[in-house]
Amino acid sequence: DGGITQSPKYLFRKEGQNVTLSCEQNLNHDAMYWYRQDPGQGLRLIYYSQIVNDFQKGDIAEGYSVSREKKESFPLTVTSAQKNPTAFYLCASSPIARSGTEAFFGQGTRLTVV
Amino acid sequence: GQNIDQPTEMTATEGAIVQINCTYQTSGFNGLFWYQQHAGEAPTFLSYNVLDGLEEKGRFSSFLSRSKGYSYLLLKELQMKDSASYLCASKQAGTALIFGKGTTLSVSS
């Protein structure tokens, strides 16, 4: 089945450690996105990519890094520079960023830093 | 830049109709989306408007007025399973969806 897979669903890390969240899609979508959601809040954009080997910062990119070496994959690294990393992270994809097509979401990764 | 506002919480009873409003300010506007999100789950797409007017999909309808920067999501014949957060999101050409903070709808019997 086509879709977006995020792994793992739950992730625990010690403070000061970098952690990489996986996002894979087999929908042949060009654009991919990372959002962060805190309790009772909407989604805030971290990074997005419209094409392989290119990506742009969103509203809250500080303390995060991404790569887009393959069309299917858009991993997000939460670095030790991110001051408050505990959150629900959602990855999404859409056919083309410029068009008015909806984004499809993965099931999310809940990251807890202790 | 973009700015999206929607009410934080709403309550309604089963079988009723509820309207969730959203106002936005988006340069290079390229569409308004509504998503539904149940607690702890991923958002799922409900509707998309890019032209003024009403789009109807079963029990859900969405309206857009571009001149007023205003949209609403109308839910009819409410069911308990409609208890969720409803996210309004605007699209700026060439970028990603930008979301409001969401409206938590509680449906009671």
PDB file of C-alpha atoms in Angstrom, chain A residues 37-43 88 90, chain B residues 6-10 18 20-21 33-46 60 73 75 78-89 99-107:
ATOM      1  CA  GLN A  37       3.133  19.719  17.416  1.00  0.00           C
ATOM      2  CA  ASP A  38       3.061  20.563  21.110  1.00  0.00           C
ATOM      3  CA  PRO A  39       0.095  19.724  23.405  1.00  0.00           C
ATOM      4  CA  GLY A  40      -2.979  21.751  22.517  1.00  0.00           C
ATOM      5  CA  GLN A  41      -1.165  23.446  19.662  1.00  0.00           C
ATOM      6  CA  GLY A  42      -1.362  23.403  15.918  1.00  0.00           C
ATOM      7  CA  LEU A  43       1.395  22.230  13.592  1.00  0.00           C
ATOM      8  CA  PHE A  88       5.028  15.090  18.507  1.00  0.00           C
ATOM      9  CA  LEU A  90       4.782  14.763  11.906  1.00  0.00           C
TER      10      LEU A  90
ATOM     11  CA  GLN B   6      -9.494  30.020  14.698  1.00  0.00           C
ATOM     12  CA  PRO B   7     -11.365  29.497  17.977  1.00  0.00           C
ATOM     13  CA  THR B   8      -9.624  27.300  20.531  1.00  0.00           C
ATOM     14  CA  GLU B   9     -12.602  25.222  21.639  1.00  0.00           C
ATOM     15  CA  MET B  10     -16.217  24.562  20.674  1.00  0.00           C
ATOM     16  CA  VAL B  18     -21.551  23.446  14.044  1.00  0.00           C
ATOM     17  CA  ILE B  20     -15.838  26.504  12.770  1.00  0.00           C
ATOM     18  CA  ASN B  21     -14.476  29.812  11.529  1.00  0.00           C
ATOM     19  CA  PHE B  33      -7.312  23.486   3.671  1.00  0.00           C
ATOM     20  CA  TRP B  34      -9.183  21.864   6.542  1.00  0.00           C
ATOM     21  CA  TYR B  35      -7.871  18.818   8.366  1.00  0.00           C
ATOM     22  CA  GLN B  36      -9.309  16.667  11.141  1.00  0.00           C
ATOM     23  CA  GLN B  37      -7.043  15.324  13.870  1.00  0.00           C
ATOM     24  CA  HIS B  38      -8.014  12.891  16.600  1.00  0.00           C
ATOM     25  CA  ALA B  39      -5.897  12.939  19.738  1.00  0.00           C
ATOM     26  CA  GLY B  40      -2.495  11.338  19.219  1.00  0.00           C
ATOM     27  CA  GLU B  41      -3.100  10.671  15.544  1.00  0.00           C
ATOM     28  CA  ALA B  42      -2.060  12.205  12.249  1.00  0.00           C
ATOM     29  CA  PRO B  43      -4.210  14.889  10.603  1.00  0.00           C
ATOM     30  CA  THR B  44      -6.479  13.693   7.818  1.00  0.00           C
ATOM     31  CA  PHE B  45      -7.570  15.861   4.899  1.00  0.00           C
ATOM     32  CA  LEU B  46     -11.163  17.115   4.866  1.00  0.00           C
ATOM     33  CA  PHE B  60     -18.898  18.383   5.807  1.00  0.00           C
ATOM     34  CA  LEU B  73     -15.997  24.430   8.075  1.00  0.00           C
ATOM     35  CA  LEU B  75     -20.322  19.970  10.148  1.00  0.00           C
ATOM     36  CA  LEU B  78     -22.879  15.726  14.353  1.00  0.00           C
ATOM     37  CA  GLN B  79     -21.770  12.352  15.672  1.00  0.00           C
ATOM     38  CA  MET B  80     -19.704  11.489  18.734  1.00  0.00           C
ATOM     39  CA  LYS B  81     -16.841  10.423  16.462  1.00  0.00           C
ATOM     40  CA  ASP B  82     -16.628  14.019  15.191  1.00  0.00           C
ATOM     41  CA  SER B  83     -15.036  14.977  18.513  1.00  0.00           C
ATOM     42  CA  ALA B  84     -11.558  15.995  17.351  1.00  0.00           C
ATOM     43  CA  SER B  85      -9.366  18.965  16.549  1.00  0.00           C
ATOM     44  CA  TYR B  86     -10.035  20.782  13.289  1.00  0.00           C
ATOM     45  CA  LEU B  87      -7.063  22.475  11.716  1.00  0.00           C
ATOM     46  CA  CYS B  88      -7.294  25.337   9.251  1.00  0.00           C
ATOM     47  CA  ALA B  89      -4.254  25.717   6.993  1.00  0.00           C
ATOM     48  CA  PHE B  99      -1.544  25.747  10.135  1.00  0.00           C
ATOM     49  CA  GLY B 100      -3.599  27.567  12.697  1.00  0.00           C
ATOM     50  CA  LYS B 101      -3.598  26.326  16.295  1.00  0.00           C
ATOM     51  CA  GLY B 102      -6.669  24.199  15.730  1.00  0.00           C
ATOM     52  CA  THR B 103     -10.175  24.116  17.166  1.00  0.00           C
ATOM     53  CA  THR B 104     -11.022  21.331  19.603  1.00  0.00           C
ATOM     54  CA  LEU B 105     -14.615  20.235  19.079  1.00  0.00           C
ATOM     55  CA  SER B 106     -16.383  18.255  21.796  1.00  0.00           C
ATOM     56  CA  VAL B 107     -19.615  16.524  20.831  1.00  0.00           C
TER      57      VAL B 107
END
